[in-house]
Coordinates of C-alpha atoms and ligand atoms in Angstrom, one line a residue:
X1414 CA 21.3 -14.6 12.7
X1415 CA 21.6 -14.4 8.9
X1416 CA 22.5 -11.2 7.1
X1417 CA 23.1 -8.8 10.7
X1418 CA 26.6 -9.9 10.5
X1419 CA 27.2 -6.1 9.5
X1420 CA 25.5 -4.2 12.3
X1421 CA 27.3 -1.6 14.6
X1422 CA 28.3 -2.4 18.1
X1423 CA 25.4 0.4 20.2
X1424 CA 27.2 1.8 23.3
X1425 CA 24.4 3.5 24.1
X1426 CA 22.4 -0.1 24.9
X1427 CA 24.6 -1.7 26.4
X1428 CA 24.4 -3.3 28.4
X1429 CA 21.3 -5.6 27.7
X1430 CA 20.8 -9.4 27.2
X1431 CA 21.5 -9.9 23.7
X1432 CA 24.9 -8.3 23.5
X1433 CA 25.7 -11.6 21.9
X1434 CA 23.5 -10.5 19.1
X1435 CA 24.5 -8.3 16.1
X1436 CA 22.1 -5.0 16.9
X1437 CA 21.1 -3.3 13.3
X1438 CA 20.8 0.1 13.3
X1439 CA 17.6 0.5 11.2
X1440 CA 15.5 -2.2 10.2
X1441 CA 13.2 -1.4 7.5
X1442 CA 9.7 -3.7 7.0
X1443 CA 8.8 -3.2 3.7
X1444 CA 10.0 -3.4 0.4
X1445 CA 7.7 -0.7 -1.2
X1446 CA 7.8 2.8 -2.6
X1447 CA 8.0 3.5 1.7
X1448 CA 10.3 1.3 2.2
X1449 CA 12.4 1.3 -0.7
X1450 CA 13.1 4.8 -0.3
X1451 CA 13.8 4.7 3.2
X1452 CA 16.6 2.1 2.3
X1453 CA 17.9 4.4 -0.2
X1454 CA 17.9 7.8 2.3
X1455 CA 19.4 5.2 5.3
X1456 CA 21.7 3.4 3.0
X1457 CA 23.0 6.8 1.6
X1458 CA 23.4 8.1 5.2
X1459 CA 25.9 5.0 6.1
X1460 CA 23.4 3.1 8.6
X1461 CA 24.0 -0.2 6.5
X1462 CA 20.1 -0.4 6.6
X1463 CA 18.6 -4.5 7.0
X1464 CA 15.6 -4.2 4.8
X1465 CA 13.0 -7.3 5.4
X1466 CA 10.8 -8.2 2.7
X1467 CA 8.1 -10.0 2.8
X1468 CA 5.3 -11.8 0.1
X1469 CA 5.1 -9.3 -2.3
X1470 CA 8.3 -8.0 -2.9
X1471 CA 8.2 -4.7 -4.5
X1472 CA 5.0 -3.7 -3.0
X1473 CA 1.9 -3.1 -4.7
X1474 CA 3.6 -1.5 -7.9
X1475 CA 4.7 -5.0 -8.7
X1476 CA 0.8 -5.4 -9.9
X1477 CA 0.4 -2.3 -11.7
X1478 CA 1.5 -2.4 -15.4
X1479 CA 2.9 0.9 -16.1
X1480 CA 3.4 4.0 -13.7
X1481 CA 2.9 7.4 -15.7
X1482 CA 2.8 9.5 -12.6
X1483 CA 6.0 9.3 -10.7
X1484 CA 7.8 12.0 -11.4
X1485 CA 10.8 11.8 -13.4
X1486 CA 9.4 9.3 -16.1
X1487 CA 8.3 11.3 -18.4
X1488 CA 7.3 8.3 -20.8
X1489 CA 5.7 5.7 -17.9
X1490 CA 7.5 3.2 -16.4
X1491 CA 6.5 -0.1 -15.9
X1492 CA 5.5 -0.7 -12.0
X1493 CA 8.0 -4.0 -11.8
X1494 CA 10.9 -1.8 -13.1
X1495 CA 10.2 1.1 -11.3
X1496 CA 10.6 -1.4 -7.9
X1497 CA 13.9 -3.2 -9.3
X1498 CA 15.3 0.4 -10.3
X1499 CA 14.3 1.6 -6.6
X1500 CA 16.0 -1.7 -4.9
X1501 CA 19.3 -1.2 -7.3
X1502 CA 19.7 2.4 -6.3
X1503 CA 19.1 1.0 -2.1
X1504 CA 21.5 -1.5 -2.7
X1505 CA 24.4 0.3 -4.2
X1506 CA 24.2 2.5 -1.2
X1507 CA 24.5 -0.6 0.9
X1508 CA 21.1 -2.1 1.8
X1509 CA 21.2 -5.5 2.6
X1510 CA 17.8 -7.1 2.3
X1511 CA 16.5 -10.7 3.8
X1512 CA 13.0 -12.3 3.0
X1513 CA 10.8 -12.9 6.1
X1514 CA 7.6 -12.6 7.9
X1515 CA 7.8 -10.1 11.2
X1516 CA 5.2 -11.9 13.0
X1517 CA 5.4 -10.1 16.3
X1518 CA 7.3 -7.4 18.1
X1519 CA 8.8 -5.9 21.2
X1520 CA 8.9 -2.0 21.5
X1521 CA 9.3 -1.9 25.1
X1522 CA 12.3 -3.3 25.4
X1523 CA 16.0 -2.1 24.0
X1524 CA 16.9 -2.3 21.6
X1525 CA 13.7 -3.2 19.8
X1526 CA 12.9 -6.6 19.4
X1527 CA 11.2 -8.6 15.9
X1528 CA 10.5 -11.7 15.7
X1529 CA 10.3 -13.4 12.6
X1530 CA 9.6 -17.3 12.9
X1531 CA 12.8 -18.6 15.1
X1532 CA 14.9 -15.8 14.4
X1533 CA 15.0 -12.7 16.5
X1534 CA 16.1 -9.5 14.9
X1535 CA 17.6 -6.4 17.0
X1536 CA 17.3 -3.0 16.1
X1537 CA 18.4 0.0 17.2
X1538 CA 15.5 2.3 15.1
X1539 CA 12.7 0.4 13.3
X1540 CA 10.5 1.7 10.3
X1541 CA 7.5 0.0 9.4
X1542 CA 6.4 0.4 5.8
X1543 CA 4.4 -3.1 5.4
X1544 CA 1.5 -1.0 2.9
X1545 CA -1.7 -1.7 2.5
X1546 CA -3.6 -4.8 0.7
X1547 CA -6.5 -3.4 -1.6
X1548 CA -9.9 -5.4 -0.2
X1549 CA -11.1 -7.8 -3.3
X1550 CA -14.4 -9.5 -3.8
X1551 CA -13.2 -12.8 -4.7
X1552 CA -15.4 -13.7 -7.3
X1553 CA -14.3 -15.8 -10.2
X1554 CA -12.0 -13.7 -12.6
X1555 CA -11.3 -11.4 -10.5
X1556 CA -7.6 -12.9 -9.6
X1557 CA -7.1 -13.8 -13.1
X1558 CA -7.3 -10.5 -14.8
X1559 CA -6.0 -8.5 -12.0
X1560 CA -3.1 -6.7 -13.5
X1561 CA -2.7 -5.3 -16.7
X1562 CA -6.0 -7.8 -18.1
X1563 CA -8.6 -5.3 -17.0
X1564 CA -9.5 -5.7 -13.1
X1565 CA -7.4 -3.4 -11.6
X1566 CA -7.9 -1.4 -7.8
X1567 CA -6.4 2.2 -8.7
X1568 CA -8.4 4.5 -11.0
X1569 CA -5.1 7.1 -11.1
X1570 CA -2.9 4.6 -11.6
X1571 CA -4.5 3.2 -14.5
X1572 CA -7.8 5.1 -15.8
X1573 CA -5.8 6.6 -18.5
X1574 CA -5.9 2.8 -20.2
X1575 CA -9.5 3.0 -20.6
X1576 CA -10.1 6.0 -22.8
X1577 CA -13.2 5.9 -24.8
X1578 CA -14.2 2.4 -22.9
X1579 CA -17.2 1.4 -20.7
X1580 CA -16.0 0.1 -17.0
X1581 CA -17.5 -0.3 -13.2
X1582 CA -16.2 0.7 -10.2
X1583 CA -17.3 -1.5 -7.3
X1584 CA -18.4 -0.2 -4.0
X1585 CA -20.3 2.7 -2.6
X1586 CA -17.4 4.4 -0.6
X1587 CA -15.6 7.6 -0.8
X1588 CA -13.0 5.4 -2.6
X1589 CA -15.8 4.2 -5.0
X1590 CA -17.2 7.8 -5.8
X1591 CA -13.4 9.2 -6.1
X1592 CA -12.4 6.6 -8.4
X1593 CA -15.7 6.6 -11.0
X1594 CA -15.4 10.6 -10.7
X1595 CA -11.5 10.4 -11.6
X1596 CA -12.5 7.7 -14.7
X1597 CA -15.5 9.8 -16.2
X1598 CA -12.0 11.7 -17.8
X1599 CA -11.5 8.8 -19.8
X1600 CA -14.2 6.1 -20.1
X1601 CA -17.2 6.8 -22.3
X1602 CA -19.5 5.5 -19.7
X1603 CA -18.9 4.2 -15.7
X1604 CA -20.5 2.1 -13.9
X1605 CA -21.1 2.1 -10.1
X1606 CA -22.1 -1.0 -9.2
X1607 CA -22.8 -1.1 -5.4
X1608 CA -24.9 -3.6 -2.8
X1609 CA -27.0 -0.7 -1.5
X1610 CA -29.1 2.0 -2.8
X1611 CA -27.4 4.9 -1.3
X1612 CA -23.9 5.4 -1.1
X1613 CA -21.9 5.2 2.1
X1614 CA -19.6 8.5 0.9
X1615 CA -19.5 11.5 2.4
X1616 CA -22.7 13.7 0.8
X1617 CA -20.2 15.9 -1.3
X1618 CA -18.5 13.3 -3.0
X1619 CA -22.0 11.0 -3.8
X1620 CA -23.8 14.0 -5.1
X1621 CA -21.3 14.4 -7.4
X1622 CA -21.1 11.0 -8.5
X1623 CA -24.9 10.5 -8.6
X1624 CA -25.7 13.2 -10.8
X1625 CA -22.6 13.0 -12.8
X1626 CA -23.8 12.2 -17.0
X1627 CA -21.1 9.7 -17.2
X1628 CA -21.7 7.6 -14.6
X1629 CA -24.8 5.0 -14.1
X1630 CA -24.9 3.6 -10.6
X1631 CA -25.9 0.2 -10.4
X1632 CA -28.3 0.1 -6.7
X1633 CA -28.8 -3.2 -5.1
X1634 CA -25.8 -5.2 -7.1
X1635 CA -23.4 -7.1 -5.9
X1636 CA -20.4 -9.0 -9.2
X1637 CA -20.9 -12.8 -9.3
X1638 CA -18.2 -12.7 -11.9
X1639 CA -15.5 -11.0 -14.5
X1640 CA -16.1 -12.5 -18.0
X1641 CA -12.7 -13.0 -20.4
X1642 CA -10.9 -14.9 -18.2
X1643 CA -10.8 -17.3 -21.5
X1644 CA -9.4 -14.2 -23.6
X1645 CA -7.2 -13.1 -21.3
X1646 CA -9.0 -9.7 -21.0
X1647 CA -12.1 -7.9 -19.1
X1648 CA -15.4 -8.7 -21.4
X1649 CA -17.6 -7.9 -19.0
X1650 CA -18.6 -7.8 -15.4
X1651 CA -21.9 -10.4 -14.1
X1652 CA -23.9 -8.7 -11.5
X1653 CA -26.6 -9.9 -9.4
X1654 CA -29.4 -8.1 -7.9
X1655 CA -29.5 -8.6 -3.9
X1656 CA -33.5 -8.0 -3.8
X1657 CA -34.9 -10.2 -7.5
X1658 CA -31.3 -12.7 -7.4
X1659 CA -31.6 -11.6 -11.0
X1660 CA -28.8 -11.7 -12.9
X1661 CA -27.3 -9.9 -15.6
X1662 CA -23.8 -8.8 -17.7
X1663 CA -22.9 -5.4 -18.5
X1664 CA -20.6 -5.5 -20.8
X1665 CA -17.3 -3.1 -20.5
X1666 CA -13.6 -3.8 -20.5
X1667 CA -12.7 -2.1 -17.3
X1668 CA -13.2 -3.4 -13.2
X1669 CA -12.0 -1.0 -10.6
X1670 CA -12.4 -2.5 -7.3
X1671 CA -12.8 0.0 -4.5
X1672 CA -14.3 -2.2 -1.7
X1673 CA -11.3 -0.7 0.8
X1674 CA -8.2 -1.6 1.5
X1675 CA -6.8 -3.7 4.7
X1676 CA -3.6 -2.3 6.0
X1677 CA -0.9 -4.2 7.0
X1678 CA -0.6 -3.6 10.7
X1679 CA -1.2 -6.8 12.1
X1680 CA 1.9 -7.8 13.8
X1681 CA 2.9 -4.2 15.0
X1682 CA -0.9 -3.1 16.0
X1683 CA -0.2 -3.7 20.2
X1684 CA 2.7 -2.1 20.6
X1685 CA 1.7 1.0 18.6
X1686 CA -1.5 3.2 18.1
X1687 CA -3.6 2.3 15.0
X1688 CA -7.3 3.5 14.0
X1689 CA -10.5 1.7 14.2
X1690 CA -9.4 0.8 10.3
X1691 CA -6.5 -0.3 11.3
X1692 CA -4.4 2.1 9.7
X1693 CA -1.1 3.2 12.1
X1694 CA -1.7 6.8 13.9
X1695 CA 1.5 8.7 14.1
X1696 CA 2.1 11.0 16.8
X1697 CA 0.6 14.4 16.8
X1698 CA 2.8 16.9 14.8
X1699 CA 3.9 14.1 12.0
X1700 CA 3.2 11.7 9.7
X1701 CA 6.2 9.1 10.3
X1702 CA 7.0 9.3 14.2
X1703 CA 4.9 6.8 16.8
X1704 CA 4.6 7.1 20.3
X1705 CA 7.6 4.7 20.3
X1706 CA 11.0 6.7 20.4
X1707 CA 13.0 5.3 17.6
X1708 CA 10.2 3.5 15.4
X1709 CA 8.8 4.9 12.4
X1710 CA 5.9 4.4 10.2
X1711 CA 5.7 5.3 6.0
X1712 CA 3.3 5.1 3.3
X1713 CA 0.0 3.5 2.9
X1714 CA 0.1 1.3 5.7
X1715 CA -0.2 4.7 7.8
X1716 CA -2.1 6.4 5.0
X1717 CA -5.0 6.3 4.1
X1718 CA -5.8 9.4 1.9
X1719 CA -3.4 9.7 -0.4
X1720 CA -2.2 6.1 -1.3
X1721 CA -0.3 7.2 -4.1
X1722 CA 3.3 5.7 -4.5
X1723 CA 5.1 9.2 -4.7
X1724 CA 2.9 10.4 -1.1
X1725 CA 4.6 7.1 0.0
X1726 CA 8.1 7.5 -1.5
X1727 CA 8.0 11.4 0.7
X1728 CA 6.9 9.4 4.1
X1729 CA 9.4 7.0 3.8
X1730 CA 12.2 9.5 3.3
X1731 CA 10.3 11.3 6.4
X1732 CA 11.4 8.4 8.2
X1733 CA 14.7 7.7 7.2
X1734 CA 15.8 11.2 7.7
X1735 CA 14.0 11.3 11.4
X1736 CA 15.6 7.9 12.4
X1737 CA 18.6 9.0 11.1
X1738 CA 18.4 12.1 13.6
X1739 CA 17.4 9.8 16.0
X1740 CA 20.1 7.3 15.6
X1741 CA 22.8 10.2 15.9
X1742 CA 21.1 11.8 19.4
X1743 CA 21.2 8.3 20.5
X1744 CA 24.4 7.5 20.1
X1745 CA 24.2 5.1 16.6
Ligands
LIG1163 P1 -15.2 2.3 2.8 O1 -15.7 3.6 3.3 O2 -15.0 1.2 3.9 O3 -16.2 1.8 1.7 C1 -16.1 0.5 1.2 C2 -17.4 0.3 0.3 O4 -17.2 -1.0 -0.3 C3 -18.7 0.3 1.1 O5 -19.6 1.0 0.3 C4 -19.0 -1.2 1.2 O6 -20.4 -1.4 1.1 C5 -18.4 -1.8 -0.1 N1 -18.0 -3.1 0.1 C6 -17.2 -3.7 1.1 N2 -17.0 -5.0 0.9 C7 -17.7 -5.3 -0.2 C8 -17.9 -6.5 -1.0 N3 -17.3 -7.6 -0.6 N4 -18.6 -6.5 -2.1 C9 -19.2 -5.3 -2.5 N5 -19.1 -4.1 -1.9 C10 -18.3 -4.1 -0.7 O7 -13.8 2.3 2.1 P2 -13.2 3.5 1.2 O8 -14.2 4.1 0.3 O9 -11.9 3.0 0.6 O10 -12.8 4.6 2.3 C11 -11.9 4.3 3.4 C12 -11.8 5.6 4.2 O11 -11.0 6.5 3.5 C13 -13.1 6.3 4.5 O12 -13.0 6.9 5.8 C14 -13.2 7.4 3.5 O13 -14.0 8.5 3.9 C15 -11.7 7.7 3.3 N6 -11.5 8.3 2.0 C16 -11.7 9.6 1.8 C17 -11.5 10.2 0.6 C18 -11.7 11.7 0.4 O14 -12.0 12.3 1.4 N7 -11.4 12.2 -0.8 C19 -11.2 9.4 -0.5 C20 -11.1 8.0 -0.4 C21 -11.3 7.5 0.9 P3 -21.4 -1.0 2.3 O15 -21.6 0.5 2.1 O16 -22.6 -1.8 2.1 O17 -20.7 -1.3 3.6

């Protein structure tokens, strides 16, 4: 098995029918603001962590352009850099990291079992930190100026980019009203552009967003398209209306997409609780621990409130620090 070769022997397994097998001591999923900092807090505390990463190394940050609200950087930092500065401080403390797809697990068995393609990985402790995937519409230019061009799903990451500028948030969702709410700091005019004519948000949040002078929701609408894919910037956002089919552009330079978000729980989701969204449920009395001794969840994929990559950064050092407990009761 590639990259376990330096994993401790576990007395406290033994013995069990993979002895032949190297047996990590914490495997992080997740290569994240979670996970990332969890590979930092485990790497520090000398458990040699094996960090898996999967399609999108680096986490959502990756797609962001620049970060002006983790602490520390009082100038912004560029999301990409921000992740290659968090995998260069986990890596001098000796993560070791391996690119792979965790497609299913086993949690009742010891140690804990993850199976990625043909390989089979052994762990001792386990934190999942796999995130969440913001939901997107699909229409055309949507993909193309995602990131940094104009369509973009976090008003607090990037709002402050749009200063003076029209823009649409899309969707009818607490989400929705949060984000056009957040915007009306910066933009000269938003847009809420949703498929209904009453928002699904809780009544506090969409009376505020309703009769807010900055905002104009757009009832009935659903985007057929983001213009400027040809200039390499939003133009404008095409919008259809569900009950005429007629069609029209509303021109603005801004697209926040606040449709939800899918977490990434899919492989782990039988062998621990998750909610009717999906979203891991950690025991009662914390965020990281699962009804699973030993396994660990962090950040958005076990979160969804905050979302924010510093709220993610604290849950993964949650977990490191509880499997590092763990690990130590348990004879790692
Ligand atoms: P949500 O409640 O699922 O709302 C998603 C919205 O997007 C809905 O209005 C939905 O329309 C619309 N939508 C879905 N797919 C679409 C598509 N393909 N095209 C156009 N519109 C589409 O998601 P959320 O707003 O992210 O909230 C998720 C959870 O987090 C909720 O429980 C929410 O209360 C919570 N939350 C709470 C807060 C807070 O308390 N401050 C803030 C954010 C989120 P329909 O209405 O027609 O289904």
């Amino acid at each position: 098995m590639r990259g376990c070769q330096n994993a401790r022997d576990v007395s406290l397994f033994a013995p069990f029918p993979f002895m032949s097998h190297p047996v990590e001591n914490v495997v992080i999923v997740g290569t994240g603001c979670a996970g990332l900092t969890a590979a930092i807090y485990t790497g520090r505390a000398n458990l040699n962590p094996l960090v898996i990463e999967g399609s999108l190394p680096g986490g959502q940050l990756t797609t962001t352009s620049e970060v002006e609200n983790f602490p520390g950087y009082p100038h912004g930092i560029d999301g990409f850099q921000l992740m290659q500065n968090l995998r260069e401080q986990a890596t001098r403390f000796g993560a070791r990291f391996e690119q792979a797809q965790v497609q299913s697990v086993d949690f009742n068995s010891h140690p804990r079992k993850l199976v990625c393609g043909d390989r089979v990985i052994l762990a001792k402790s386990v934190i999942i930190a796999t995130g969440a995937s913001p939901r997107m519409t699909g229409v055309p230019g949507e993909k193309e100026l995602y990131g940094g061009k104009g369509v973009t799903t976090c008003a607090t990451c990037d709002g402050a980019f749009y200063r003076k500028m029209d823009v649409a948030v899309i969707g009818g969702g607490d989400s929705a009203a949060e984000e056009a709410l957040f915007l009306t700091r910066f933009a000269s005019k938003v847009y809420l552009v949703h498929r209904r004519d009453t928002l699904r948000a809780s009544k506090i949040m969409a009376d505020r967003a309703t009769s807010h002078p900055k905002i104009e929701c757009v009832w009935n609408a659903v985007p057929v398209a983001v213009e400027g894919v040809e200039q390499g910037a939003v133009s404008g956002l095409r919008i259809r209306d569900v009950n005429t089919g007629a069609e029209r552009t509303l021109p603005l330079k801004g697209v926040f997409v606040a449709i939800g978000h899918v977490p990434n729980t899919g492989p782990f989701a039988a062998a621990l609780d998750v909610d009717e969204g999906g979203y891991f449920k950690p025991a009662a009395g914390s965020q990281v621990k699962t009804k699973v001794p030993g396994v660990y969840v962090a950040g958005d994929c076990a979160d969804h409130v905050y979302r924010q990559a510093i709220t993610a950064a604290g849950m993964g050092c949650q977990a490191a620090i509880e499997a590092e407990r763990w690990l130590a009761e348990h004879g790692g």
